[in-house]
């Protein structure tokens, strides 16, 4: 099933994003800071791993787009732009990042964003 994990959006933005997800028949849920140490697979219900890894909280807005086929992904991103719902950090589900915690995903995306801003390539 397609699902979007939502991090640190304002209540108004969160409501707009969840409304968009409902219109597109995409599941969505806000991830609480207390859940940041679980793997993304666990948050999506794909794993029963109860291990919690430590990490630092973050306040940046972030989306994790899980299980969206190409056409649906493009439609969702297009609708985000049309509705002016900007979220600076976005990641698409891969086999590799399912093992990441929210902390680890945030660090990866932040490092990529910084490398792009510097005009260099990220080698994570």
CSV table of C-alpha atoms in Angstrom, one decimal:
chain,number,residue,atom,x,y,z
A,1,UNK,CA,0.0,0.0,0.0
A,2,UNK,CA,1.1,3.5,-0.7
A,3,UNK,CA,1.8,5.6,2.4
A,4,UNK,CA,3.4,8.9,3.2
A,5,UNK,CA,5.2,9.5,6.5
A,6,UNK,CA,5.0,13.1,7.5
A,7,UNK,CA,7.5,14.9,9.8
A,8,UNK,CA,7.2,18.3,11.5
A,9,UNK,CA,4.6,20.0,9.4
A,10,UNK,CA,2.5,22.8,10.9
A,11,UNK,CA,-1.0,21.7,11.8
A,12,UNK,CA,-2.5,23.6,8.8
A,13,UNK,CA,0.1,22.2,6.3
A,14,UNK,CA,-0.4,18.7,7.8
A,15,UNK,CA,-4.1,18.9,7.3
A,16,UNK,CA,-3.8,20.1,3.7
A,17,UNK,CA,-1.3,17.3,2.9
A,18,UNK,CA,-3.5,14.7,4.5
A,19,UNK,CA,-6.5,15.9,2.5
A,20,UNK,CA,-4.5,15.7,-0.7
A,21,UNK,CA,-3.5,12.1,0.3
A,22,UNK,CA,-7.1,11.1,0.9
A,23,UNK,CA,-8.1,12.5,-2.5
A,24,UNK,CA,-5.4,10.4,-4.2
A,25,UNK,CA,-6.1,7.3,-2.0
A,26,UNK,CA,-2.7,7.4,-0.5
A,27,UNK,CA,-2.3,6.6,3.2
A,28,UNK,CA,-0.6,9.1,5.4
A,29,UNK,CA,0.4,9.6,9.0
A,30,UNK,CA,2.4,12.0,11.1
A,31,UNK,CA,5.5,10.5,12.7
A,32,UNK,CA,6.0,11.5,16.4
A,33,UNK,CA,9.5,12.4,17.7
A,34,UNK,CA,9.2,9.4,20.0
A,35,UNK,CA,9.1,7.1,16.9
A,36,UNK,CA,12.2,8.6,15.2
A,37,UNK,CA,14.4,5.8,16.4
A,38,UNK,CA,12.4,3.0,14.7
A,39,UNK,CA,13.3,1.9,11.2
A,40,UNK,CA,11.2,3.2,8.4
A,41,UNK,CA,10.2,-0.5,7.7
A,42,UNK,CA,8.8,-0.6,11.2
A,43,UNK,CA,6.9,2.7,10.9
A,44,UNK,CA,5.3,1.3,7.7
A,45,UNK,CA,4.3,-2.0,9.3
A,46,UNK,CA,6.7,-4.0,7.1
A,47,UNK,CA,8.8,-5.1,10.1
A,48,UNK,CA,8.1,-6.0,13.7
A,49,UNK,CA,11.6,-4.9,14.8
A,50,UNK,CA,11.1,-3.2,18.1
A,51,UNK,CA,14.7,-1.9,18.4
A,52,UNK,CA,15.1,1.8,18.9
A,53,UNK,CA,18.3,3.5,17.8
A,54,UNK,CA,19.3,6.7,19.4
A,55,UNK,CA,19.6,9.9,17.4
A,56,UNK,CA,19.1,13.6,17.6
A,57,UNK,CA,15.7,15.1,17.1
A,58,UNK,CA,15.2,17.4,14.1
A,59,UNK,CA,12.6,20.0,13.4
A,60,UNK,CA,12.9,20.3,9.6
A,61,UNK,CA,9.9,19.3,7.5
A,62,UNK,CA,10.3,16.0,5.7
A,63,UNK,CA,8.2,13.5,3.8
A,64,UNK,CA,8.9,9.8,3.1
A,65,UNK,CA,7.0,8.5,0.1
A,66,UNK,CA,6.5,4.8,0.4
A,67,UNK,CA,5.1,2.4,-2.2
A,68,UNK,CA,4.0,5.0,-4.8
A,69,UNK,CA,4.2,3.7,-8.3
A,70,UNK,CA,5.9,6.1,-10.8
A,71,UNK,CA,2.7,7.6,-12.2
A,72,UNK,CA,1.2,8.2,-8.7
A,73,UNK,CA,4.5,9.7,-7.5
A,74,UNK,CA,4.5,12.2,-10.4
A,75,UNK,CA,0.8,13.0,-9.7
A,76,UNK,CA,1.4,13.5,-6.0
A,77,UNK,CA,4.5,15.8,-6.6
A,78,UNK,CA,2.6,17.8,-9.2
A,79,UNK,CA,-0.3,18.3,-6.8
A,80,UNK,CA,2.1,19.4,-4.1
A,81,UNK,CA,3.4,22.1,-6.4
A,82,UNK,CA,0.0,23.2,-7.5
A,83,UNK,CA,-1.2,23.5,-4.0
A,84,UNK,CA,2.1,25.3,-3.0
A,85,UNK,CA,2.8,22.7,-0.3
A,86,UNK,CA,6.5,23.0,-0.2
A,87,UNK,CA,8.4,20.4,1.9
A,88,UNK,CA,12.2,20.8,1.5
A,89,UNK,CA,13.2,17.2,2.4
A,90,UNK,CA,11.6,14.3,0.5
A,91,UNK,CA,12.7,10.7,0.0
A,92,UNK,CA,11.2,7.9,-2.0
A,93,UNK,CA,11.2,4.3,-0.5
A,94,UNK,CA,14.1,2.1,-1.5
A,95,UNK,CA,15.3,-1.3,-0.3
A,96,UNK,CA,18.3,0.4,1.3
A,97,UNK,CA,16.6,3.2,3.1
A,98,UNK,CA,13.9,1.0,4.6
A,99,UNK,CA,16.5,0.0,7.2
A,100,UNK,CA,17.2,3.7,8.1
A,101,UNK,CA,15.6,5.3,11.1
A,102,UNK,CA,14.0,8.7,10.7
A,103,UNK,CA,17.1,10.2,12.2
A,104,UNK,CA,19.4,8.5,9.6
A,105,UNK,CA,17.1,9.5,6.7
A,106,UNK,CA,17.1,13.1,7.9
A,107,UNK,CA,21.0,13.1,8.1
A,108,UNK,CA,21.3,11.7,4.6
A,109,UNK,CA,18.8,14.1,3.1
A,110,UNK,CA,20.4,17.1,4.9
A,111,UNK,CA,23.9,16.1,3.7
A,112,UNK,CA,22.6,15.8,0.1
A,113,UNK,CA,20.9,19.2,0.4
A,114,UNK,CA,24.1,20.8,1.7
A,115,UNK,CA,26.2,19.3,-1.1
A,116,UNK,CA,23.8,20.6,-3.7
A,117,UNK,CA,23.9,24.1,-2.1
A,118,UNK,CA,27.7,24.0,-2.3
A,119,UNK,CA,27.6,22.7,-5.9
A,120,UNK,CA,29.4,19.5,-4.9
A,121,UNK,CA,28.4,15.9,-5.1
A,122,UNK,CA,27.3,13.9,-2.1
A,123,UNK,CA,29.0,10.6,-1.5
A,124,UNK,CA,26.9,9.1,1.4
